[in-house]
Amino acid sequence: MRILLIALLGTITASAQITPKTKIEEIYATYCAACHGAKFEGGQGGSLVDGIWKHGGSDEEIARTITKGKPELGMVPWENVLSANQIRTMVVFLRENEKREKARGATPPPKPEPGKVTATTHESYRIEIVTEGLKAPWSLAFLPDGKMLVTEKAGPVRIVARDGTLDPVPLAGTPAVQTVGQGGMLEVAPHPDYAKNGWVYLSFSDGWKGEDNKARALTSLVRGRIKDHQWTDQETIYKADAKYYTSAGVHFGSRIVFDQGYIYFVVGERGGRMEVQDVTRPNGKIFRLHEDGRIPADNPFVETPNAEKGIWSYGHRNPQGLAMDPRDHSLYETEHGPRGGDEFNLILKGRNYGWPVITYGMDYNGTAISAITAKEGMEQPLTYWLPSIATCGLACYDGTKFPKWRYDFFAGGLAGQQVVRLRMAEGKVAEQEIILKDIGRIRDVRCGPDGYLYLITNAPDRIVRLIPAN
Ligand code: HEC
C-alpha cells in the first residue's frame, strides 16, 4: 500500500513538473515511452517510427490522435494534460524521429569523391577541388575576367584566380565587421554591369563594441570598387538606425540578388522573434532598393506610417539563400527554421512569411514555438525540411553544361551537409533530390559563368565544383 502510494505520488509530482518550458524529450519519456517504447519502437502502443500511421498520417491526424486518444484501444486522450503547443511540438518530434529512422534504412545519398563519377537522376558529374586554404569562406562571386571574389567570415575579401589559385593578399580597406556569433563578412556580389561600372556590393555585420564590451550589430550593405587590391569609393546602400542594433549573436542573413535596376537583400531576424512581424523594424525582412540605395516608389510599405520603406517581404527568420529564376524574374529564398521547418519560399511583394506565428519547427531545446503551421494572411513555404538541414546558399542553375538541370534550384545545407536539387513545375516543387552529401557544411551554391556548379564548403573550407562526367 505504502509503495503504491509513493509510486502514485511520484507520478503526480512528475506530472506537476510539466510546464511550457519542459522539453519534448522529457514529456515523451514521462507520458508516452511506457507504451510506445523509449526508442519509439512500440509496446502496448504501436511503433511511432515505422512510417505506418494506422489512425491517419497527416500532421493534423497525428495531432488529433494524441489530443482525443483512441480510448477503445487503450490510447488515452492528452488534451487535458498537454497544451496545443505541446501536442504540435510532439508531432514535430515524432516526425523528426520517423524521418531519421527512415533515412537509416534507405540508400544513402551520393558522397562524391575526386576522380570518380557520381550519378544522379538526371545528370552525372565529377567533383573537383578548386581552392583550399580559405578560412571560413562564406560567399562566392565571379568577375567577368574569370576571377572569383570570396568573403571570409572574419572579414577578409579574397581574390581567387580563374585556375583556383588563392591570392595570399586580401583586399585592403574593406569595411570592419563585428564578428560576434554568426556575424561577419557575408555576401559579395558584383553589379551585373560590373564590366562598365566596377561596383561590388558587400553585406556584413556592422556595429560597434559598447562600454560594456558587448558588440551591437546588424546587417548593413555597401558598395565599392576594387583598385589594385584596394577597396575604394565606398557608398552605403543600407544601414539601419543604430537603435535596432543588438548584441544577439544570431541570424544576420544575408544574400543579394540584382534585377532590372533593383537590389534585393536580407536582414536576418537577429533573435528578435516577434520583431519580424513589425514592419517598422528591419529584422527578419527581405529588402528591395534601387541599386544606389534609394527607396523605390512602388515598394509595398512606402505609405505605411513609420515603416522601413525598403521592406519587400517580412516574417522571415534567417534567410541565407536568395536566387532568381531568370526566365520570369521570380524570387526564391531558403531560410533557416528553428529545430525543423527550414523553408523554401517564393518571395512576393509585401507578403508575410509567418515567423514566428506559424512554423513547421520547434525550439532547439525541445519546447514549443507555435501550435500552428498556417494562418490567413501568411504564406506557406513551397516545401520545408524536418529535420532541418540548415539551408544556406541557393542557386537557380542557368548554365548549359548540365542541360537536364537547367533552371532547377540547388539549395545547400550546413548541418545537413548536402545539396538538394529542387525542380519547380506549375508553382510547385515537382522534384527533390539530394545530389551530394557529406563533403562538408555547404555554405554557398553558385552557377559559374562556365556553366559548372560551384560550392563553398566549410569544414573542410574549400571551393569545389561539379563538372559533367563526360
Ligand atoms: C497506456 C498506453 C499508452 C500511452 C501512455 C500512450 N499511448 Fe499512444 N497509443 C496507445 C495505443 C494502444 C494506441 C493504438 C495502437 C494501435 O491502434 O495499434 C496508441 C496510438 C497512438 C498513436 C497513433 C499511431 C498510429 O499508428 O496511428 C499516436 C500518434 C500515439 N499513440 C502517440 C502517443 C503519445 C504522443 C503519447 C504520449 C503523450 C502516447 N501515445 C501515450 C497506447 C498508449
PDB file of C-alpha atoms and ligand atoms in Angstrom, residues 27-28 31-32 34-36 44-48 52-56 62 65-66 70 73-76 78 82 90 94, ligand 1:
ATOM      1  CA  ILE A  27       7.291  14.865 -21.999  1.00  0.00           C
ATOM      2  CA  TYR A  28       7.686  11.822 -24.214  1.00  0.00           C
ATOM      3  CA  TYR A  31       3.879  10.193 -20.705  1.00  0.00           C
ATOM      4  CA  CYS A  32       4.461   8.105 -23.812  1.00  0.00           C
ATOM      5  CA  ALA A  34       5.853   3.346 -21.221  1.00  0.00           C
ATOM      6  CA  CYS A  35       3.522   2.257 -24.036  1.00  0.00           C
ATOM      7  CA  HIS A  36       5.392   3.336 -27.205  1.00  0.00           C
ATOM      8  CA  GLN A  44       1.449  -1.758 -25.726  1.00  0.00           C
ATOM      9  CA  GLY A  45       1.000   1.075 -28.256  1.00  0.00           C
ATOM     10  CA  GLY A  46       2.376   0.825 -31.789  1.00  0.00           C
ATOM     11  CA  SER A  47       5.773   1.890 -33.137  1.00  0.00           C
ATOM     12  CA  LEU A  48       5.922   5.619 -33.808  1.00  0.00           C
ATOM     13  CA  ILE A  52       2.842   3.330 -40.504  1.00  0.00           C
ATOM     14  CA  TRP A  53       0.091   5.536 -39.084  1.00  0.00           C
ATOM     15  CA  LYS A  54      -2.991   3.374 -38.590  1.00  0.00           C
ATOM     16  CA  HIS A  55      -5.078   6.284 -37.445  1.00  0.00           C
ATOM     17  CA  GLY A  56      -4.022   8.734 -40.143  1.00  0.00           C
ATOM     18  CA  ILE A  62      -1.484  12.556 -35.661  1.00  0.00           C
ATOM     19  CA  THR A  65      -4.983  11.029 -32.221  1.00  0.00           C
ATOM     20  CA  ILE A  66      -2.816  12.468 -29.445  1.00  0.00           C
ATOM     21  CA  LYS A  70      -8.182   6.104 -29.011  1.00  0.00           C
ATOM     22  CA  LEU A  73      -7.792   0.757 -27.998  1.00  0.00           C
ATOM     23  CA  GLY A  74      -6.057   1.890 -24.811  1.00  0.00           C
ATOM     24  CA  MET A  75      -4.640   5.209 -26.055  1.00  0.00           C
ATOM     25  CA  VAL A  76      -5.644   7.886 -23.588  1.00  0.00           C
ATOM     26  CA  TRP A  78      -3.946  14.019 -23.847  1.00  0.00           C
ATOM     27  CA  LEU A  82      -0.726  18.722 -22.802  1.00  0.00           C
ATOM     28  CA  MET A  90       5.128  16.316 -30.142  1.00  0.00           C
ATOM     29  CA  LEU A  94       7.678  12.268 -33.850  1.00  0.00           C
TER      30      LEU A  94
HETATM   31  C1  HEC B   1      -1.343   3.452 -21.872  1.00  0.00           C
HETATM   32  C2  HEC B   1      -0.595   3.240 -23.052  1.00  0.00           C
HETATM   33  C3  HEC B   1      -0.357   4.444 -23.945  1.00  0.00           C
HETATM   34  C4  HEC B   1       0.200   5.653 -23.603  1.00  0.00           C
HETATM   35  C5  HEC B   1       0.682   6.104 -22.249  1.00  0.00           C
HETATM   36  C6  HEC B   1       0.282   6.417 -24.837  1.00  0.00           C
HETATM   37  N1  HEC B   1      -0.209   5.700 -25.864  1.00  0.00           N
HETATM   38 FE1  HEC B   1      -0.318   6.294 -27.791  1.00  0.00          FE
HETATM   39  N2  HEC B   1      -1.292   4.590 -28.269  1.00  0.00           N
HETATM   40  C7  HEC B   1      -1.573   3.561 -27.410  1.00  0.00           C
HETATM   41  C8  HEC B   1      -2.343   2.558 -28.097  1.00  0.00           C
HETATM   42  C9  HEC B   1      -2.808   1.245 -27.503  1.00  0.00           C
HETATM   43  C10 HEC B   1      -2.531   3.049 -29.403  1.00  0.00           C
HETATM   44  C11 HEC B   1      -3.275   2.375 -30.513  1.00  0.00           C
HETATM   45  C12 HEC B   1      -2.378   1.402 -31.182  1.00  0.00           C
HETATM   46  C13 HEC B   1      -2.987   0.692 -32.343  1.00  0.00           C
HETATM   47  O1  HEC B   1      -4.009   1.132 -32.903  1.00  0.00           O
HETATM   48  O2  HEC B   1      -2.360  -0.301 -32.730  1.00  0.00           O
HETATM   49  C14 HEC B   1      -1.852   4.308 -29.485  1.00  0.00           C
HETATM   50  C15 HEC B   1      -1.776   5.083 -30.628  1.00  0.00           C
HETATM   51  C16 HEC B   1      -1.041   6.253 -30.734  1.00  0.00           C
HETATM   52  C17 HEC B   1      -0.842   6.978 -31.948  1.00  0.00           C
HETATM   53  C18 HEC B   1      -1.392   6.619 -33.303  1.00  0.00           C
HETATM   54  C19 HEC B   1      -0.449   5.684 -34.016  1.00  0.00           C
HETATM   55  C20 HEC B   1      -0.922   5.299 -35.411  1.00  0.00           C
HETATM   56  O3  HEC B   1      -0.424   4.284 -35.905  1.00  0.00           O
HETATM   57  O4  HEC B   1      -1.759   5.994 -35.984  1.00  0.00           O
HETATM   58  C21 HEC B   1      -0.056   8.042 -31.665  1.00  0.00           C
HETATM   59  C22 HEC B   1       0.441   9.112 -32.625  1.00  0.00           C
HETATM   60  C23 HEC B   1       0.233   7.974 -30.260  1.00  0.00           C
HETATM   61  N3  HEC B   1      -0.361   6.888 -29.730  1.00  0.00           N
HETATM   62  C24 HEC B   1       1.006   8.898 -29.575  1.00  0.00           C
HETATM   63  C25 HEC B   1       1.153   8.895 -28.202  1.00  0.00           C
HETATM   64  C26 HEC B   1       1.817   9.949 -27.484  1.00  0.00           C
HETATM   65  C27 HEC B   1       2.471  11.186 -28.121  1.00  0.00           C
HETATM   66  C28 HEC B   1       1.754   9.620 -26.185  1.00  0.00           C
HETATM   67  C29 HEC B   1       2.263  10.422 -25.025  1.00  0.00           C
HETATM   68  C30 HEC B   1       1.790  11.782 -24.910  1.00  0.00           C
HETATM   69  C31 HEC B   1       1.059   8.358 -26.105  1.00  0.00           C
HETATM   70  N4  HEC B   1       0.708   7.956 -27.344  1.00  0.00           N
HETATM   71  C32 HEC B   1       0.815   7.692 -24.906  1.00  0.00           C
HETATM   72  C33 HEC B   1      -1.179   3.477 -26.104  1.00  0.00           C
HETATM   73  C34 HEC B   1      -0.618   4.485 -25.362  1.00  0.00           C
END
